[in-house]
CSV table of C-alpha atoms in Angstrom, one decimal:
chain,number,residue,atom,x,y,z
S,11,UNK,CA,-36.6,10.6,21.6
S,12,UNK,CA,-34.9,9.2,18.5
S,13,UNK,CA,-31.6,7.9,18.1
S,14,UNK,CA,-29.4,7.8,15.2
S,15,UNK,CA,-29.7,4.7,13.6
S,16,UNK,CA,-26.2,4.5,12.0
S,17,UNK,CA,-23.5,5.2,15.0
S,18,UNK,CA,-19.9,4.5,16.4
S,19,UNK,CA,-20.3,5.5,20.3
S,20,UNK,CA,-18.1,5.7,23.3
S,21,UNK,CA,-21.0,4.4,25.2
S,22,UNK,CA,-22.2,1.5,26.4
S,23,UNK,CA,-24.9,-0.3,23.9
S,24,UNK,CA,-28.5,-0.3,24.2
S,25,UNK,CA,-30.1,-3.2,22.3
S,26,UNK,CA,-33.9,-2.2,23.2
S,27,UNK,CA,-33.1,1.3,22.1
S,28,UNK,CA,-31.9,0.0,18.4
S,29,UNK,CA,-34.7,-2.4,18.5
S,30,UNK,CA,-37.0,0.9,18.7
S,31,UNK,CA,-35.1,2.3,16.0
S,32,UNK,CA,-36.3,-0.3,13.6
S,33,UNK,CA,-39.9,-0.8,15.2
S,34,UNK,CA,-43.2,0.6,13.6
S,35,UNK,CA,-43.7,3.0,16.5
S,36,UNK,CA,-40.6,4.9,15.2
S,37,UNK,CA,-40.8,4.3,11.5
S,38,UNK,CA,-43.8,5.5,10.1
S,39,UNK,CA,-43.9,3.5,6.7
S,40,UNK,CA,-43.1,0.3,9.0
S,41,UNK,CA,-45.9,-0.7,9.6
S,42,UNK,CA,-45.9,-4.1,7.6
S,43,UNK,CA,-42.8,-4.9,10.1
S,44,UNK,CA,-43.6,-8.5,11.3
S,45,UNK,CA,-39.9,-9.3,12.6
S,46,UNK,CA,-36.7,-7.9,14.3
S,47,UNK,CA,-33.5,-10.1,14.0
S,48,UNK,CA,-30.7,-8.5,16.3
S,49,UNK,CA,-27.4,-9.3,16.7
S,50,UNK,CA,-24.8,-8.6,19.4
S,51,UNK,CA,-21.2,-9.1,19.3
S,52,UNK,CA,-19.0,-9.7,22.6
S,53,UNK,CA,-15.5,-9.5,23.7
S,54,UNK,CA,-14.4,-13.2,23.9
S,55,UNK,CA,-12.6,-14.4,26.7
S,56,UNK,CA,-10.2,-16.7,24.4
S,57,UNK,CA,-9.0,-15.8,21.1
S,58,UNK,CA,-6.5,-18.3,19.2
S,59,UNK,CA,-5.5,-19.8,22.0
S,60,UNK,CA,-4.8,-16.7,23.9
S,61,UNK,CA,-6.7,-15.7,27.3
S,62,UNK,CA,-8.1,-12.0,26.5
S,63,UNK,CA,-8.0,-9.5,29.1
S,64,UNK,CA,-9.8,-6.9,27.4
S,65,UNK,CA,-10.2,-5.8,23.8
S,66,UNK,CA,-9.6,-2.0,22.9
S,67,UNK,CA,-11.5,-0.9,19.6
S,68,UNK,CA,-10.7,2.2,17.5
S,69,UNK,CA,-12.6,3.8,14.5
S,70,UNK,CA,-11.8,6.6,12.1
S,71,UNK,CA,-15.5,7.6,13.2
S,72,UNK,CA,-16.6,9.9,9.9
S,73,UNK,CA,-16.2,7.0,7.4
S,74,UNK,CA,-17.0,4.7,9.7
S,75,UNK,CA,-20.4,5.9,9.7
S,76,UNK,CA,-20.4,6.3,5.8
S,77,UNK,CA,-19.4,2.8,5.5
S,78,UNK,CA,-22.6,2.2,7.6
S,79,UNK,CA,-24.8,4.0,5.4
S,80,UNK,CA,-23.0,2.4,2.5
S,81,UNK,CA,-23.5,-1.4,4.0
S,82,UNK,CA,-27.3,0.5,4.6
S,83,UNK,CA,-27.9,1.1,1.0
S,84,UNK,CA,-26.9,-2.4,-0.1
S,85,UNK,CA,-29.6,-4.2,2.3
S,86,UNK,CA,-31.9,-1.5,0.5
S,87,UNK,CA,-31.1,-3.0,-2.8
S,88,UNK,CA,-30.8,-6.5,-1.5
S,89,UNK,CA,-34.5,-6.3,0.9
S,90,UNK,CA,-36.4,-3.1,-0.1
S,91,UNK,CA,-38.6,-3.7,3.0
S,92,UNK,CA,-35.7,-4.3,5.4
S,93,UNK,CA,-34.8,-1.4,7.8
S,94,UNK,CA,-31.6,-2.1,10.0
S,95,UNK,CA,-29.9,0.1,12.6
S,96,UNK,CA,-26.4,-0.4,14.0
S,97,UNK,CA,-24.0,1.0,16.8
S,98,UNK,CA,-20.4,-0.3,17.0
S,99,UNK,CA,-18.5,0.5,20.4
S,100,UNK,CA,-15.3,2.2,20.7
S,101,UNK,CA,-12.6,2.2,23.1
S,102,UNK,CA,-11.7,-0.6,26.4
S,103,UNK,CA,-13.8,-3.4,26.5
S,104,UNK,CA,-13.5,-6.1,29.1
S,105,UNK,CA,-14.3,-9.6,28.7
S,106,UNK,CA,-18.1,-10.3,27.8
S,107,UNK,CA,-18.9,-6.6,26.9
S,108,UNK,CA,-21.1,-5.8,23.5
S,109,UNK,CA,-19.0,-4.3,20.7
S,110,UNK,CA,-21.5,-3.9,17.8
S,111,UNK,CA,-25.6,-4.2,18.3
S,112,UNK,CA,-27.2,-4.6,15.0
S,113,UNK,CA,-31.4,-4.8,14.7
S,114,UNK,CA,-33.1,-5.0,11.5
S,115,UNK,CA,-36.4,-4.7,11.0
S,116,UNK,CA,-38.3,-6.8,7.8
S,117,UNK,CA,-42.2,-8.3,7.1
S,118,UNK,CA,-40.9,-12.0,7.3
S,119,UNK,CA,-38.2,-13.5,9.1
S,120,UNK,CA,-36.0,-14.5,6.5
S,121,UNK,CA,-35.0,-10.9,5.1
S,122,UNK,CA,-34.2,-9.5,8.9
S,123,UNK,CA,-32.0,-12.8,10.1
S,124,UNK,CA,-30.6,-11.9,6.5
S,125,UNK,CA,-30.1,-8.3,6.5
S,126,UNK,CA,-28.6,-8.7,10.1
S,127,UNK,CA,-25.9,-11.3,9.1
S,128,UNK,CA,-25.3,-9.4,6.1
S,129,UNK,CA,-24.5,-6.3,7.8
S,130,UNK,CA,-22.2,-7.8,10.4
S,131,UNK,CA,-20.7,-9.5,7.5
S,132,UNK,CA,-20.1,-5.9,5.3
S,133,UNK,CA,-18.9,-4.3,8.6
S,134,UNK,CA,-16.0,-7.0,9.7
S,135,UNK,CA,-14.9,-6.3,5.6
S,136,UNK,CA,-15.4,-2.5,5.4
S,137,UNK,CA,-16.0,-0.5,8.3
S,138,UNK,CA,-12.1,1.1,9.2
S,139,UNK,CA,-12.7,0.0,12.8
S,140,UNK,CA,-9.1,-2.1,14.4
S,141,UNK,CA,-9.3,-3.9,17.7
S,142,UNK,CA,-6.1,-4.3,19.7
S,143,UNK,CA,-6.5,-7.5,21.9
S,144,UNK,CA,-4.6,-7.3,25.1
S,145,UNK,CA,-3.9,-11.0,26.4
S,146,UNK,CA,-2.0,-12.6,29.3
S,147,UNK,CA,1.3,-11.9,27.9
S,148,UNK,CA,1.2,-9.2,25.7
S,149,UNK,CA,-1.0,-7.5,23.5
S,150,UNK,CA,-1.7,-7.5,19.5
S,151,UNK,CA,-3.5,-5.3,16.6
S,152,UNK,CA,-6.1,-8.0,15.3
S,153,UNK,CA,-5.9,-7.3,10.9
S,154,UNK,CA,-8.0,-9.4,8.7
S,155,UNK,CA,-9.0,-7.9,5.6
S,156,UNK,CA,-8.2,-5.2,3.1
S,157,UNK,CA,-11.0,-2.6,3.2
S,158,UNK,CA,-12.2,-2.3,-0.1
S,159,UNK,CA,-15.8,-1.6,-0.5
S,160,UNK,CA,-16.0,-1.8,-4.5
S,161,UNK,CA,-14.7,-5.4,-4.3
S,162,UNK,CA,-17.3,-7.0,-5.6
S,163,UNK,CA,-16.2,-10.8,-4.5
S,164,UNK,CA,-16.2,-9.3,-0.9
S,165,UNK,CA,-19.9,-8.2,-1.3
S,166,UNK,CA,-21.1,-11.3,-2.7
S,167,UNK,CA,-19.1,-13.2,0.2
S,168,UNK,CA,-20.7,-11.3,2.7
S,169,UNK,CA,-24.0,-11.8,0.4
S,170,UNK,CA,-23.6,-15.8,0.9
S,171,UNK,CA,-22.9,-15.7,4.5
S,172,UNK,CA,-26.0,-14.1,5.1
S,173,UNK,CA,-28.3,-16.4,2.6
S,174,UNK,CA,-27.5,-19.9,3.2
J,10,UNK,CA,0.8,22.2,-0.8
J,11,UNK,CA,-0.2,21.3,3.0
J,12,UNK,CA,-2.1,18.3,3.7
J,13,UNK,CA,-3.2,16.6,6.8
J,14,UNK,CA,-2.8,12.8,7.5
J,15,UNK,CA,-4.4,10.5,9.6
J,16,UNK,CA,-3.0,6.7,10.9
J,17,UNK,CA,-4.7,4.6,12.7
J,18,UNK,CA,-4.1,1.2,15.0
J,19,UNK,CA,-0.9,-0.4,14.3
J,20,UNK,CA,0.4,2.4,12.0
J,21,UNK,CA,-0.3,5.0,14.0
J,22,UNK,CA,2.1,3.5,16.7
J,23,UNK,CA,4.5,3.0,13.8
J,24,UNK,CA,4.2,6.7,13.1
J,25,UNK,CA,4.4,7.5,17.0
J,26,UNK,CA,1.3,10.2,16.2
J,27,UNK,CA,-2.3,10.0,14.9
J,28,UNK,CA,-2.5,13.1,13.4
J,29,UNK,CA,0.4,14.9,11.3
J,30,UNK,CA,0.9,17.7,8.8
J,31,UNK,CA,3.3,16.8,5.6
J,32,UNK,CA,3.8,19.0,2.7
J,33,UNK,CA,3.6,17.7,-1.2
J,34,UNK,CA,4.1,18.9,-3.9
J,35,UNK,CA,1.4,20.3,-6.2
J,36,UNK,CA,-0.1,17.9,-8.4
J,37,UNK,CA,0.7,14.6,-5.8
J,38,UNK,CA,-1.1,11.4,-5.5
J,39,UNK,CA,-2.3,9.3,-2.8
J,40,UNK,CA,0.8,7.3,-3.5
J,41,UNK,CA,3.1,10.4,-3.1
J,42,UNK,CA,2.0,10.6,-0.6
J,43,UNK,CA,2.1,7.1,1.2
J,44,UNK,CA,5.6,6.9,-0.5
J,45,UNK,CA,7.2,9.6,1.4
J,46,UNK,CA,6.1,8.9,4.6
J,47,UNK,CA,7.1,5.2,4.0
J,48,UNK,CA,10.2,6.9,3.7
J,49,UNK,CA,10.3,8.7,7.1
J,50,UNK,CA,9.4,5.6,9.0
J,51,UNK,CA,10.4,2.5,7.2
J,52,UNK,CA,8.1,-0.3,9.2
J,53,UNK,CA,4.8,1.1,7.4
J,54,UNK,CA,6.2,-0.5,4.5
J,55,UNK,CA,4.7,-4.0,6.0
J,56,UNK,CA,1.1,-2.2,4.5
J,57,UNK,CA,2.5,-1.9,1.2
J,58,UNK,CA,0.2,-4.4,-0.3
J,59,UNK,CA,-2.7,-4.7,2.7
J,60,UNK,CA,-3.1,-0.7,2.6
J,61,UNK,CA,-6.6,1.2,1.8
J,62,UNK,CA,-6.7,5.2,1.6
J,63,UNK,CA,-9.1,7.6,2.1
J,64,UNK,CA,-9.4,11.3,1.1
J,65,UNK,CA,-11.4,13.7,3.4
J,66,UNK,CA,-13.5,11.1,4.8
J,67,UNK,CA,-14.2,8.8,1.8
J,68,UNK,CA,-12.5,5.9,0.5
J,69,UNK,CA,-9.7,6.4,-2.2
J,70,UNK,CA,-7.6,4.7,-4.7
J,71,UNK,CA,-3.6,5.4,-4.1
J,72,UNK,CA,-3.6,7.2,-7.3
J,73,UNK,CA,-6.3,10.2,-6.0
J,74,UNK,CA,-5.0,13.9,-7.0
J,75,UNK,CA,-4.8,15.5,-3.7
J,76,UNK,CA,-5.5,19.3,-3.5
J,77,UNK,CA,-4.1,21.6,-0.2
J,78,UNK,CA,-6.1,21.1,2.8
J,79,UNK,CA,-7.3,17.2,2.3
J,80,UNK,CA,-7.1,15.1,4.8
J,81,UNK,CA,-5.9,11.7,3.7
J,82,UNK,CA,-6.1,8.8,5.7
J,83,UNK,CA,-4.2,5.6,5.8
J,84,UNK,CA,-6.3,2.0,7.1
J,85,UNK,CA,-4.3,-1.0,7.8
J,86,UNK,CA,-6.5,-3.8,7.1
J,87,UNK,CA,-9.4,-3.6,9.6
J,88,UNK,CA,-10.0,-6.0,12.2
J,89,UNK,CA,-12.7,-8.7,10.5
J,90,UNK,CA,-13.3,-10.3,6.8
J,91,UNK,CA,-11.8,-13.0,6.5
J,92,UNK,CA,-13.4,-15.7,3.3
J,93,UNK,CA,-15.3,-18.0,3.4
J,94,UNK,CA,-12.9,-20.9,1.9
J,95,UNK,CA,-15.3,-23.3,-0.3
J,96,UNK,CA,-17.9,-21.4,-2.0
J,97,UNK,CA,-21.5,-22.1,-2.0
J,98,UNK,CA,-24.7,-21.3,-4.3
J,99,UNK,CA,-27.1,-20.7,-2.3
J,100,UNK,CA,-31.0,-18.6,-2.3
J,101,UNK,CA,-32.4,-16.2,0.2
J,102,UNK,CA,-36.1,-17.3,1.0
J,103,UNK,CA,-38.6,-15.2,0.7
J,104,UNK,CA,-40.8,-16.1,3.3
């Protein structure tokens, strides 16, 4: 069976099934594939000093998943060969839990360790997902960036990031 | 006209809802929009400069017509992104 490549799940995540999602067996113009680069993200157990408890991750899932297949088309501009799949947790997540699983799928190494650090990059700028960190203490709505994804600087931050 | 709004992490516990129904006039913006319910609940104000919109599941700019029926949605700034301070030239590899 086939997953969705592109997803924000309650579940917990499933590495070797994105890892399928990008291999030759399930893409049929893949075959040149000669390396997956993955990526998981955890919930850290200290943040800014603070001693995290647990993490709880929310998503306005729709454009979530469009800002996915937005992030998507960009590595298909950036590294025509590269497939890439990704699934970004929601909801209470204790201490060394994944949040986000990323794979990507290229012919060489370089283009899938870059299409995977690019699209961690685009997601932590774009994708309308929040995390509220509880901590001993108290608890706090983690905001970082403006979500913008026609600014141009941001792409070509995320673009740098990924390339050297 | 009738338009649904979504809020989500810190202003949707300024709001006290995730979800709510407001009414605007014919004609109103994104910004109308944002404007009057800035009005209603004061602290969502903070997101005056940080804020990004989007209309029936697509990201918008605060001066999108709205029509009745759209669900707009206001995004404090998400949870990752910050810069990279210095930057740097560099080249992907090819191989």
């Amino acid at each position: 069976m086939s997953i969705a490549r592109l997803a924000v799940t309650t579940e917990r995540l499933d590495l070797d099934a994105l890892i399928g999602a990008v291999s030759p067996a399930a893409e049929a113009d893949a075959e040149g594939t000669g390396a997956i680069a993955s990526f998981l993200g955890l919930v850290r157990e200290h943040n800014l000093g603070r001693r995290v408890v647990k993490l709880e991750y929310e998503a306005y899932e729709p454009l979530a998943v469009r800002a996915f297949e937005r992030i998507a088309d960009e590595i298909a501009e950036r590294w025509p060969a590269a497939q890439v799949a990704v699934h970004h947790r929601v909801g209470v997540l204790a201490v060394g839990e994944a949040s986000v699983a990323i794979t990507a799928a290229s012919p060489h190494r370089a283009d899938a360790f870059a299409a995977c650090r690019y699209l961690i990059e685009r997601i932590k700028q774009i994708a309308p997902i929040w995390k509220r960190e509880f901590f001993d203490g108290g608890d706090v709505w983690i905001e970082g960036a403006t979500a913008d994804p026609d600014d141009a600087a941001a792409r070509e931050d995320a673009y740098r990031r990924a390339c050297v | 006209m009738r338009v649904s709004v979504r809020v989500f992490a810190r202003l949707r516990d300024i709001v006290g809802a995730a979800e709510l129904e407001r009414e605007a006039p014919a004609g109103a913006s994104v910004r109308h929009l944002w404007d009057d319910l800035v009005a209603d609940f004061p602290d969502a104000g903070d997101y005056a400069g940080s804020l990004s919109a989007a209309v029936n599941t697509e990201y918008a700019k605060m001066d999108t017509e709205l029509h009745d029926g759209d669900e707009v949605a206001f995004l404090p700034p998400v949870s990752g992104g910050e810069r990279v301070a210095a930057l740097r030239i560099g080249r992907c590899s090819t191989n």
